[in-house]
Coordinates of C-alpha atoms and ligand atoms in Angstrom, one line a residue:
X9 CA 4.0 29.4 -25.0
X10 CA 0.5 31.6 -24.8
X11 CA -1.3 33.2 -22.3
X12 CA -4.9 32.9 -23.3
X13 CA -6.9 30.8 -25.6
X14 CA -9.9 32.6 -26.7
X15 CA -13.4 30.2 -27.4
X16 CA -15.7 31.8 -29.8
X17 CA -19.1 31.0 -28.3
X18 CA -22.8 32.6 -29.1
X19 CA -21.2 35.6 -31.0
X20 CA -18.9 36.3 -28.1
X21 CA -15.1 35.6 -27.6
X22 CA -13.8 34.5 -24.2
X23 CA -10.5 34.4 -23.2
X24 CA -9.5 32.0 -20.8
X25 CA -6.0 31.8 -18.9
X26 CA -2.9 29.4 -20.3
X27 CA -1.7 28.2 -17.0
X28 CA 1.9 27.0 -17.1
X29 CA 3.4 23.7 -15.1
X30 CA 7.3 23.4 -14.1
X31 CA 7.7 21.4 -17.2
X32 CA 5.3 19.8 -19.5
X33 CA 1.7 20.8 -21.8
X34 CA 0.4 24.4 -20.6
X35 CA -3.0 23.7 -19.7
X36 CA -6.1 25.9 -20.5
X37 CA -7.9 26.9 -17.3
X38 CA -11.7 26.6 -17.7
X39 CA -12.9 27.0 -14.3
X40 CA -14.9 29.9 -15.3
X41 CA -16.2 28.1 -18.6
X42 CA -19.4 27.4 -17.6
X43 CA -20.2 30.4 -15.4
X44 CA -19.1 32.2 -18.7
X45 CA -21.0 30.0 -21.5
X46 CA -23.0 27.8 -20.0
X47 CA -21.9 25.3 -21.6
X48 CA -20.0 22.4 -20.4
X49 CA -17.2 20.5 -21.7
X50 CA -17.3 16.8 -23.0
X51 CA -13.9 14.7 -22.3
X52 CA -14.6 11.1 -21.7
X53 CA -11.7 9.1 -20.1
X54 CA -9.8 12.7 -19.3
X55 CA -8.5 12.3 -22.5
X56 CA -7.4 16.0 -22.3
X57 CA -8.5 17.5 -18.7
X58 CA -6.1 17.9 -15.9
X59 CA -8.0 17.6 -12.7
X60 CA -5.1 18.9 -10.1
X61 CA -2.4 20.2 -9.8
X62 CA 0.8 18.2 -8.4
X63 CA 4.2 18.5 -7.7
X64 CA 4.7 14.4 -7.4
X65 CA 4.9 12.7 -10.3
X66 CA 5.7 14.0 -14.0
X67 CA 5.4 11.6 -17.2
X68 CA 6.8 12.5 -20.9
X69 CA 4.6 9.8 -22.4
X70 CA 6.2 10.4 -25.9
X71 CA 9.6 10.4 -24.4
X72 CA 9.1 7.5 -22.0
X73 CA 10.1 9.8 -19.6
X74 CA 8.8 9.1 -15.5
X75 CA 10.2 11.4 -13.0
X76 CA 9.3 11.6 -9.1
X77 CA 10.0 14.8 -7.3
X78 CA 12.3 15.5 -10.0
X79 CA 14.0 12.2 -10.2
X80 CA 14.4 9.5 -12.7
X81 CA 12.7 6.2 -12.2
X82 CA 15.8 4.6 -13.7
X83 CA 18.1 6.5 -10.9
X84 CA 15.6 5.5 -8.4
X85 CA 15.1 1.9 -9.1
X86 CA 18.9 1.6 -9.7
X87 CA 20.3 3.5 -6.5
X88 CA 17.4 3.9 -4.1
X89 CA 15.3 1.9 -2.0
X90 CA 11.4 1.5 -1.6
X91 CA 11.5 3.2 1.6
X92 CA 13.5 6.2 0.4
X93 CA 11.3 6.8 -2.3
X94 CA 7.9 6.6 -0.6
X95 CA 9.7 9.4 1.9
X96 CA 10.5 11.8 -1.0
X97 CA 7.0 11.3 -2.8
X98 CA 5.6 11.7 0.9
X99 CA 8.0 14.7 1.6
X100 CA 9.0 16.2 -1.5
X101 CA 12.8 15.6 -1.0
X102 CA 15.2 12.6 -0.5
X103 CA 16.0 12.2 3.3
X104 CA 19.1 12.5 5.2
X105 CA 20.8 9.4 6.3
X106 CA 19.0 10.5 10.2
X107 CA 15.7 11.1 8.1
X108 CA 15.7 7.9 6.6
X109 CA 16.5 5.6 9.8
X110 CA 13.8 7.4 11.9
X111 CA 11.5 6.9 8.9
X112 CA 11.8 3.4 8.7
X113 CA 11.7 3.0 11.8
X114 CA 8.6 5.1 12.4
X115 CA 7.2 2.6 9.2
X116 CA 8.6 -0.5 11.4
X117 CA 6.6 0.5 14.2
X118 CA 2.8 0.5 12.6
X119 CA 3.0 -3.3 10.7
X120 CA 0.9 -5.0 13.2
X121 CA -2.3 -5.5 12.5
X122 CA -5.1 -5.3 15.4
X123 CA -5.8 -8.5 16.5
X124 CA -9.2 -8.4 16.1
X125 CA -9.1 -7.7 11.9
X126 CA -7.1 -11.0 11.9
X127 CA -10.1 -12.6 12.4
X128 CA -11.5 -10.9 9.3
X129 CA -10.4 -13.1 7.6
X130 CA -11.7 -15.9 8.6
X131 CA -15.2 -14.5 7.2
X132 CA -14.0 -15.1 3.5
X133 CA -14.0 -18.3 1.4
X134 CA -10.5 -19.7 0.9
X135 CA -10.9 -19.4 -2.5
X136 CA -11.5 -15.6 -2.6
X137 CA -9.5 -13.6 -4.9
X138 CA -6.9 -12.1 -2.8
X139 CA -7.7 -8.7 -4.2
X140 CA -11.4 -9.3 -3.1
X141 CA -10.2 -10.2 0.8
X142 CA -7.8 -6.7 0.3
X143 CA -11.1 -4.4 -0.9
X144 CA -12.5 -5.8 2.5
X145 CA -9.6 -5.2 4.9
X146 CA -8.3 -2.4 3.8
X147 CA -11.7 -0.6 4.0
X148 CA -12.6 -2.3 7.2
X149 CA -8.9 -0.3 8.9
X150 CA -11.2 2.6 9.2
X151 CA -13.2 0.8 11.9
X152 CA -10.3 0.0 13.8
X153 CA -8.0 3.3 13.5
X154 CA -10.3 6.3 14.1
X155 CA -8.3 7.6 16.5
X156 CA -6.3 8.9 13.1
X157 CA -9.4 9.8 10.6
X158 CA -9.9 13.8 10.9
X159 CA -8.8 14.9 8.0
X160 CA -8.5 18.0 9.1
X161 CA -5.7 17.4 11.6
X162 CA -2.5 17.2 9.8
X163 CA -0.9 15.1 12.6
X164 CA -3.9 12.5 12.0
X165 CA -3.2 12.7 8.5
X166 CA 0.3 11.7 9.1
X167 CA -0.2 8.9 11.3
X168 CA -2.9 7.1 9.3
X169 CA -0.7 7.6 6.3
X170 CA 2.6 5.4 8.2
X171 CA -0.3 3.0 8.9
X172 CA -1.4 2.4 5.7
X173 CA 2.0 2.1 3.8
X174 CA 3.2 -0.2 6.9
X175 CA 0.2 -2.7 7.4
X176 CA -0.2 -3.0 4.0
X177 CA 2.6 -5.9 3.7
X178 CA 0.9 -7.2 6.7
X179 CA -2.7 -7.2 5.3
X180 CA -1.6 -8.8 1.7
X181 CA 0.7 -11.9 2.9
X182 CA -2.1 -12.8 5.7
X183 CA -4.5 -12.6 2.7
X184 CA -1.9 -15.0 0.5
X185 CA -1.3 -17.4 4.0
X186 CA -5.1 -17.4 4.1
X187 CA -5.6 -18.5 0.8
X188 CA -3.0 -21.3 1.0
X189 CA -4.1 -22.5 4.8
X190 CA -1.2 -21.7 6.2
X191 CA -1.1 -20.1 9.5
X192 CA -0.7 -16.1 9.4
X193 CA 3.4 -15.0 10.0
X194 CA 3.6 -11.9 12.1
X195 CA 6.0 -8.8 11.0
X196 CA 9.6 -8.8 12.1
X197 CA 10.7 -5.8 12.6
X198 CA 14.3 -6.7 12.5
X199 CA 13.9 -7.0 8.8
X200 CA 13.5 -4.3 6.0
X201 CA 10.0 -3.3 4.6
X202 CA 10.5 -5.8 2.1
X203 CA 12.6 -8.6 3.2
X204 CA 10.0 -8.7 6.2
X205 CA 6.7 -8.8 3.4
X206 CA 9.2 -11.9 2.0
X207 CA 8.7 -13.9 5.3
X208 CA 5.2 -13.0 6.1
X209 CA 4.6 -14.3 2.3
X210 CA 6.8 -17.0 2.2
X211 CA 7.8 -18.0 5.9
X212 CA 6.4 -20.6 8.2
X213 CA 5.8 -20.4 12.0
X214 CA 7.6 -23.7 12.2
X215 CA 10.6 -22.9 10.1
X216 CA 13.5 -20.1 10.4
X217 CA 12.8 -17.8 7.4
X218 CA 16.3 -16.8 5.9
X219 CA 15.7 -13.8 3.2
X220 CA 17.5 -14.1 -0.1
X221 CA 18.7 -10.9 -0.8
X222 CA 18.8 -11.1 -4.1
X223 CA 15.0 -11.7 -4.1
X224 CA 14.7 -8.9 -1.3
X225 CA 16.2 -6.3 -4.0
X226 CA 14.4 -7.4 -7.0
X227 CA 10.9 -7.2 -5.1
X228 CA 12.1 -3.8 -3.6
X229 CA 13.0 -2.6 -7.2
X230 CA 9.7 -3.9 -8.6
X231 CA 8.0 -1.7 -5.2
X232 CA 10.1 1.3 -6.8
X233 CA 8.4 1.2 -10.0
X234 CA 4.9 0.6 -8.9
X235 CA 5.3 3.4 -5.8
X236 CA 3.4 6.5 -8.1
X237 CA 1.9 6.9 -11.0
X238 CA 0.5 10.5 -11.4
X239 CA -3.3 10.9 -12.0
X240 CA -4.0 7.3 -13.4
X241 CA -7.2 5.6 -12.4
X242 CA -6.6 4.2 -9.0
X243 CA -5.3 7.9 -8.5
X244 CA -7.9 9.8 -9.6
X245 CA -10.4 7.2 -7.4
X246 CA -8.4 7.6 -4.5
X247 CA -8.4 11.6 -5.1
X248 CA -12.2 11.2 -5.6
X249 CA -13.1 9.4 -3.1
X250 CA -11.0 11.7 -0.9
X251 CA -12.2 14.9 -2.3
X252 CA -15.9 14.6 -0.2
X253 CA -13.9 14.2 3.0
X254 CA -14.0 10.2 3.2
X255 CA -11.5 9.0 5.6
X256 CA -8.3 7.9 4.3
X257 CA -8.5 4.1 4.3
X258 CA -11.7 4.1 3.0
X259 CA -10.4 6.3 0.2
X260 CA -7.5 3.2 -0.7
X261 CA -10.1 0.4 -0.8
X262 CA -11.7 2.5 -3.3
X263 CA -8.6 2.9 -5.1
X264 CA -7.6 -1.1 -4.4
X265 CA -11.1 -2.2 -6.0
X266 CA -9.9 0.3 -9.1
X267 CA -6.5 -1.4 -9.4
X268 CA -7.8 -4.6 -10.1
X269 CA -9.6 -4.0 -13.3
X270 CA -7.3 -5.9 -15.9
X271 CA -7.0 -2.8 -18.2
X272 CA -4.7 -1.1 -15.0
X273 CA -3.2 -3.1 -12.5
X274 CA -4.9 -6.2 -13.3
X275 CA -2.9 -6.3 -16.0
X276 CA 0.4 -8.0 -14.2
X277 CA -2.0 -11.2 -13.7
X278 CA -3.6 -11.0 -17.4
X279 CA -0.1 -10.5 -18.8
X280 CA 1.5 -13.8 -17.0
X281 CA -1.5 -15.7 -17.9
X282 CA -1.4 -14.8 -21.9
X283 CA 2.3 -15.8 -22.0
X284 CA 1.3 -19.0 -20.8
X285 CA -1.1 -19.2 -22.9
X286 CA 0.5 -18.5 -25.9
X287 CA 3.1 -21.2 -24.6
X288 CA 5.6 -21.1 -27.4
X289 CA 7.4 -18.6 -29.7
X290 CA 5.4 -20.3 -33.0
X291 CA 2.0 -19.3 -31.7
X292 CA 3.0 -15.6 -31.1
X293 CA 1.7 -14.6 -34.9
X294 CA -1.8 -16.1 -34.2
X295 CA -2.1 -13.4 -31.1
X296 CA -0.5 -11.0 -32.6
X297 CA -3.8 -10.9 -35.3
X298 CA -6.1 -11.9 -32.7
X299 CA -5.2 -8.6 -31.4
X300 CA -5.0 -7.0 -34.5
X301 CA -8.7 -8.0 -35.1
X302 CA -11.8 -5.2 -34.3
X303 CA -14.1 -8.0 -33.9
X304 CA -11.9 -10.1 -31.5
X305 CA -12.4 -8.5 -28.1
X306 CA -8.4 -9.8 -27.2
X307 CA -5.3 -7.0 -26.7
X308 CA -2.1 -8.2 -26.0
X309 CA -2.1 -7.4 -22.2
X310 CA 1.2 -5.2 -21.0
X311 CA 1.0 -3.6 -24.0
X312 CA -0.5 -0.1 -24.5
X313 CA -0.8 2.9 -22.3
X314 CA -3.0 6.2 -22.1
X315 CA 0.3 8.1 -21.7
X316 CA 2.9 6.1 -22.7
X317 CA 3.6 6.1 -26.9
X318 CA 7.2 5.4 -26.4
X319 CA 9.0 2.1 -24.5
X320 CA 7.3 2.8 -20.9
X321 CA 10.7 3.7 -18.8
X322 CA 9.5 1.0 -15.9
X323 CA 9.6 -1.9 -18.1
X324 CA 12.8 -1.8 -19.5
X325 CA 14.0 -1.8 -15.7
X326 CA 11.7 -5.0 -15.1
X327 CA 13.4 -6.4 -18.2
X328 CA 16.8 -5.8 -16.7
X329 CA 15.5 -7.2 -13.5
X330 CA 14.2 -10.5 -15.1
X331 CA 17.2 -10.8 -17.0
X332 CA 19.4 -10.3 -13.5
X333 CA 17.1 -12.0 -11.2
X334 CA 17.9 -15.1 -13.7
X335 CA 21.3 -15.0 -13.8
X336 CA 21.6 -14.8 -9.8
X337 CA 19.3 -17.7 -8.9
X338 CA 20.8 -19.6 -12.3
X339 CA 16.9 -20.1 -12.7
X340 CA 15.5 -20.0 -16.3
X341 CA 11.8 -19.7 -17.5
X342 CA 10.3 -20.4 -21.0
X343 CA 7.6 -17.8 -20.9
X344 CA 10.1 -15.2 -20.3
X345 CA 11.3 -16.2 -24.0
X346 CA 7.6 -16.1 -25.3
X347 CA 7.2 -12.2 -23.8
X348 CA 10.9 -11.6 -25.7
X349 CA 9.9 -12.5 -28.6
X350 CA 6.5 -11.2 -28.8
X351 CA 8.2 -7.9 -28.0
X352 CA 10.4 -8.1 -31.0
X353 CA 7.1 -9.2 -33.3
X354 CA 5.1 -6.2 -31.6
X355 CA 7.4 -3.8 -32.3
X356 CA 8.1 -4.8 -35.5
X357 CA 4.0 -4.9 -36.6
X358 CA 2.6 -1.8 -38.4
X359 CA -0.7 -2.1 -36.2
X360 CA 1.8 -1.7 -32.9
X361 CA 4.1 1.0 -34.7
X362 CA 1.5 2.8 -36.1
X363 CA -0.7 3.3 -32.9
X364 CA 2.4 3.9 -31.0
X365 CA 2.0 0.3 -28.4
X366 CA 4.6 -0.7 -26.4
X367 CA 5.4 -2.7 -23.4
X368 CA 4.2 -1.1 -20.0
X369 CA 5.3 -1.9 -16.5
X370 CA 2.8 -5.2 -16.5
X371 CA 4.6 -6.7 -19.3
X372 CA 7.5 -8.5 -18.0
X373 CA 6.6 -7.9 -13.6
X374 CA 4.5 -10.9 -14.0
X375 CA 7.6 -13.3 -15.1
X376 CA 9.8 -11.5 -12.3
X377 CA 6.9 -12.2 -9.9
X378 CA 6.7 -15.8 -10.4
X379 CA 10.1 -16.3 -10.7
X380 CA 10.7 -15.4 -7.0
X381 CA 7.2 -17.6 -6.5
X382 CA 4.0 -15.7 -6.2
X383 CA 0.7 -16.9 -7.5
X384 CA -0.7 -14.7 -10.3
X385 CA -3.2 -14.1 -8.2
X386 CA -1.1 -12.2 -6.1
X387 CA 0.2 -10.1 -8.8
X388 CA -1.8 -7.1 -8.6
X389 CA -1.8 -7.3 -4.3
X390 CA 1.8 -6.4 -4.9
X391 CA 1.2 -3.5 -7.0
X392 CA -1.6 -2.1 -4.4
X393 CA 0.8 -2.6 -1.9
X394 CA 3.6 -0.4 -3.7
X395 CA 1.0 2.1 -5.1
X396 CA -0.4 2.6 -1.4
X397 CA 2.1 5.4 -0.9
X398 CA 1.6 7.3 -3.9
X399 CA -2.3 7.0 -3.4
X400 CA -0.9 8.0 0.2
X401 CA 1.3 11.1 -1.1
X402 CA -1.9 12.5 -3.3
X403 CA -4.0 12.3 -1.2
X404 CA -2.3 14.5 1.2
X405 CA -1.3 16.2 -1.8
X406 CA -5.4 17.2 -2.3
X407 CA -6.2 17.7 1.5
X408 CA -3.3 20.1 1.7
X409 CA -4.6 22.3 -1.9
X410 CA -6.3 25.1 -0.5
X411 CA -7.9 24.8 -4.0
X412 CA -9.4 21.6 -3.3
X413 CA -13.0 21.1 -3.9
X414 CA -15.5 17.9 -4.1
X415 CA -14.7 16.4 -7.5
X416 CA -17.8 16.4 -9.2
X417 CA -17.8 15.9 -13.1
X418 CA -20.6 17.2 -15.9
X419 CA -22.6 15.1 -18.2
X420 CA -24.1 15.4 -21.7
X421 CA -27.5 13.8 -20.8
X422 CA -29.2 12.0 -23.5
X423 CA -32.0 10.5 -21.6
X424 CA -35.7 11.3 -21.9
X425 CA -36.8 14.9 -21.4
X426 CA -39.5 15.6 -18.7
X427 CA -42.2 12.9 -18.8
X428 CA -45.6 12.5 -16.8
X429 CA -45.6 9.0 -14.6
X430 CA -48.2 6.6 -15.8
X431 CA -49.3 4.2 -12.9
X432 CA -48.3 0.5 -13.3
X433 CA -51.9 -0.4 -14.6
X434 CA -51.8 2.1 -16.9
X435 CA -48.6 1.0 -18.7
Ligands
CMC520 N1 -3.5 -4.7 -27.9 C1 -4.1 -4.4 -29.1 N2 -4.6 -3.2 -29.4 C2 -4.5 -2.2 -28.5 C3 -3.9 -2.4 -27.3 C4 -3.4 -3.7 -27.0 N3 -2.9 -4.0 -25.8 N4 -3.9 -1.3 -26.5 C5 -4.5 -0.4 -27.3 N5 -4.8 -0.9 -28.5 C6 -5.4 -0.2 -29.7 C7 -6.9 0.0 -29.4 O1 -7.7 -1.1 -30.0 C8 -7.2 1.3 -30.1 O2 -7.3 1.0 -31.5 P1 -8.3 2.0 -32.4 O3 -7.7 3.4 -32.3 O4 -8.2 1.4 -33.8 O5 -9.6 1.9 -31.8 C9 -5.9 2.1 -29.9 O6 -4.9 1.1 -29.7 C10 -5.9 3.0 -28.7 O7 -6.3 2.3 -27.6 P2 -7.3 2.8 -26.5 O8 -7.9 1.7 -25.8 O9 -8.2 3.8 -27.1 O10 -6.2 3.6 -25.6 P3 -6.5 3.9 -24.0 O11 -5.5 5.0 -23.7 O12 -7.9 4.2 -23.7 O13 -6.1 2.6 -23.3 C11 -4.9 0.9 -22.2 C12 -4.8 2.3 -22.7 C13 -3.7 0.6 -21.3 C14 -6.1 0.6 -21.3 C15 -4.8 -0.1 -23.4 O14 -3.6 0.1 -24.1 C16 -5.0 -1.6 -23.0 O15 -6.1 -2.1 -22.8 N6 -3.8 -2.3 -22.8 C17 -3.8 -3.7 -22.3 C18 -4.0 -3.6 -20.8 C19 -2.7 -3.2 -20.1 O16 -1.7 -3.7 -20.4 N7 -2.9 -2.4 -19.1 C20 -1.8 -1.9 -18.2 C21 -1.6 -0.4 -18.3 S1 0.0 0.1 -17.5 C22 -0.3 -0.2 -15.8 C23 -1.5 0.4 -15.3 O17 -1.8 1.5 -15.6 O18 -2.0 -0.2 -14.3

């Protein structure tokens, strides 16, 4: 442990405070760096710079360790449920028994949509990417739920917070029914969060929708491990875009159009679509030096993280849930035996061992996914849905830091200096 770090810069030493977290790296507080050097400092990717402070999430990423509010993904995803997890990353503590029925039913009570942004949807080809038609309804919530957009009003903050994590099942199987022509299946609220986002998907006006509950607690496991993330890119944009005062659902389509990028949560639907690719176990060793290869743009996909250099703790749960999910519907799937054995290759490569890749959460959600019958494309609408209530719980988190400020990084320009302008006839 220290207290200072001390920077030698033009002849001078400055001392700058160690600041010290609950558990985890101290962290060098620069605040005053450039005030003090005028100098700036250069950390592309936030490689090393902590832009918050929060009591949420915490992440050993050399011990595969992910803890929410103090608790253990694996507990979690073993004990709890979706809904009592997105009220102790919202609240900071698991609920009562009292605390969680008035919860849920507080969440039951905001899944309709406004009748009007049904017909949203209808503006959009049928052939949009689902995650396209989400960046465009999510965003557009703003225009029908300003009676819940001053920031400023804790109460407003609260209400448009149970809207987004309740509509957002809502939103995403209207934008799967649209894709499919299907007619849109409104919420139940006899159901649970999840078992409910399983009939809107999956259910048919004309039909009685009976949940499998097996299905219902393997999708509400894989909600568990998507719920929060700490400061990871759709984070960070969601903290961003909230740190200028932008209205909450404005701020989550900015984190939604982050998501999809296949190096984050795009990377459930890249996954699924290598292992079919690669089809069988004999053409694992030609991807494996495909991705070994600098010149060959391709990385095995679920493999890797910024934080993670150990086995990331959410996939061996998603393992364990393929590997039950199987067994209970007596269903089998060959790619699920490709992404087994390209583990075991992985892990057993010098390249992998040596720059410390392993499977992340995307690795094996995508077979779980299809197994209980989404479209890849559908894959990472899933994971925004889960993630909405940890973008939720941070960006309270921020509104509520009397620290907060507009997030506004430096840059080491390397344009032209100051030039005359030459009119166009001149050029
Ligand atoms: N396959 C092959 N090589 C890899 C891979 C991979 N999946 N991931 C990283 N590397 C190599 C990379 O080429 C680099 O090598 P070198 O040091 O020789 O240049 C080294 O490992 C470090 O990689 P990096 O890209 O500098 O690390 P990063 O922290 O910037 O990127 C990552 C992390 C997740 C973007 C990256 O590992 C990756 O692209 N993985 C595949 C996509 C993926 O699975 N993403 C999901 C992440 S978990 C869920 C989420 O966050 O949404």
């Amino acid at each position: 442990m220290v207290d200072q770090v001390t920077f030698k810069a033009g002849g001078n030493d400055r001392a700058y405070n160690v600041l010290t977290g609950s558990v985890g790296p101290q962290v060098v507080d620069i605040r005053k760096f450039y005030a003090e050097t005028g100098m700036f400092t250069f950390d592309p990717g936030f490689t090393s710079t902590a832009s918050c402070e929060s009591a949420l999430t915490y992440i050993d990423g050399d011990e595969g360790v992910l803890l929410h509010r103090g608790y253990p993904i694996g507990e979690l995803a073993e004990h709890s449920s979706f809904m009592e997890v997105s009220y102790l990353l919202l609240n900071g503590e698991l609920p009562s028994g009292a605390e969680l029925d008035t919860f849920k039913s507080t969440i039951t009570r905001h899944t309709m949509l406004h009748e009007q942004l049904m017909t949203f949807y209808r503006g959009f080809r049928r052939d949009a990417h689902p995650m396209a038609i989400m960046c465009g309804v999510v965003g557009a919530l703003s225009a029908f739920y300003h009676d819940s957009t001053d920031i400023a009003d804790p109460t407003h903050r609260k209400i448009s917070s149970h809207r987004l994590i309740a509509k957002m099942p809502t939103i995403a199987a209207a934008a799967y029914k649209y894709s499919i022509g299907q007619p849109f299946v409104y919420p139940d609220n006899s159901l649970s969060y999840t078992g409910n986002f399983l009939r809107m998907t999956f259910g048919v006006p004309a039909e009685k929708y009976e949940v499998n509950p097996i299905v219902e607690k393997a999708l509400d496991r894989i909600f568990i491990l998507h719920a929060d993330h700490e400061q990871n890119a759709s984070t960070s944009t969601v903290r961003l875009a909230g740190s200028s005062g932008a209205n909450p659902f404005a701020c989550m389509a900015a984190g939604i159009a982050c998501l999809w990028g296949p190096a984050h949560g795009g990377a459930n639907e890249a996954a699924l679509n290598m292992l079919h690719e690669i089809g069988t176990p004999d053409r694992i060793p030609h991807y494996i030096e495909r991705a070994k290869d600098k010149n060959d743009p391709f990385r095995l996909m679920g493999f890797g993280h910024r934080v993670y250099k150990n086995y990331d703790p959410r996939a061996t749960v998603m393992q364990q849930t393929v590997r039950e999910l199987f067994k209970e519907l007596k269903v089998t799937d060959p790619v699920f035996e490709v992404a087994l054995q390209l583990e075991d290759m992985a892990l057993n490569d010098p390249y992998f061992i040596e720059k410390k890749l392993f499977p992340n959460v995307d690795f094996y959600s995508g077979v779980v996914l299809s197994a209980i019958g989404f479209p890849t494309t559908m894959f990472t609408v899933l994971f925004a849905l889960a993630r909405t209530v940890g973008w939720v719980a941070q960006w309270n988190e921020m509104i509520s830091d009397p620290n907060q400020k507009i997030g506004r990084p430096r840059q080491l320009y390397t344009g032209p200096t100051q030039r005359d302008y030459v009119t166009v006839g001149k050029r």
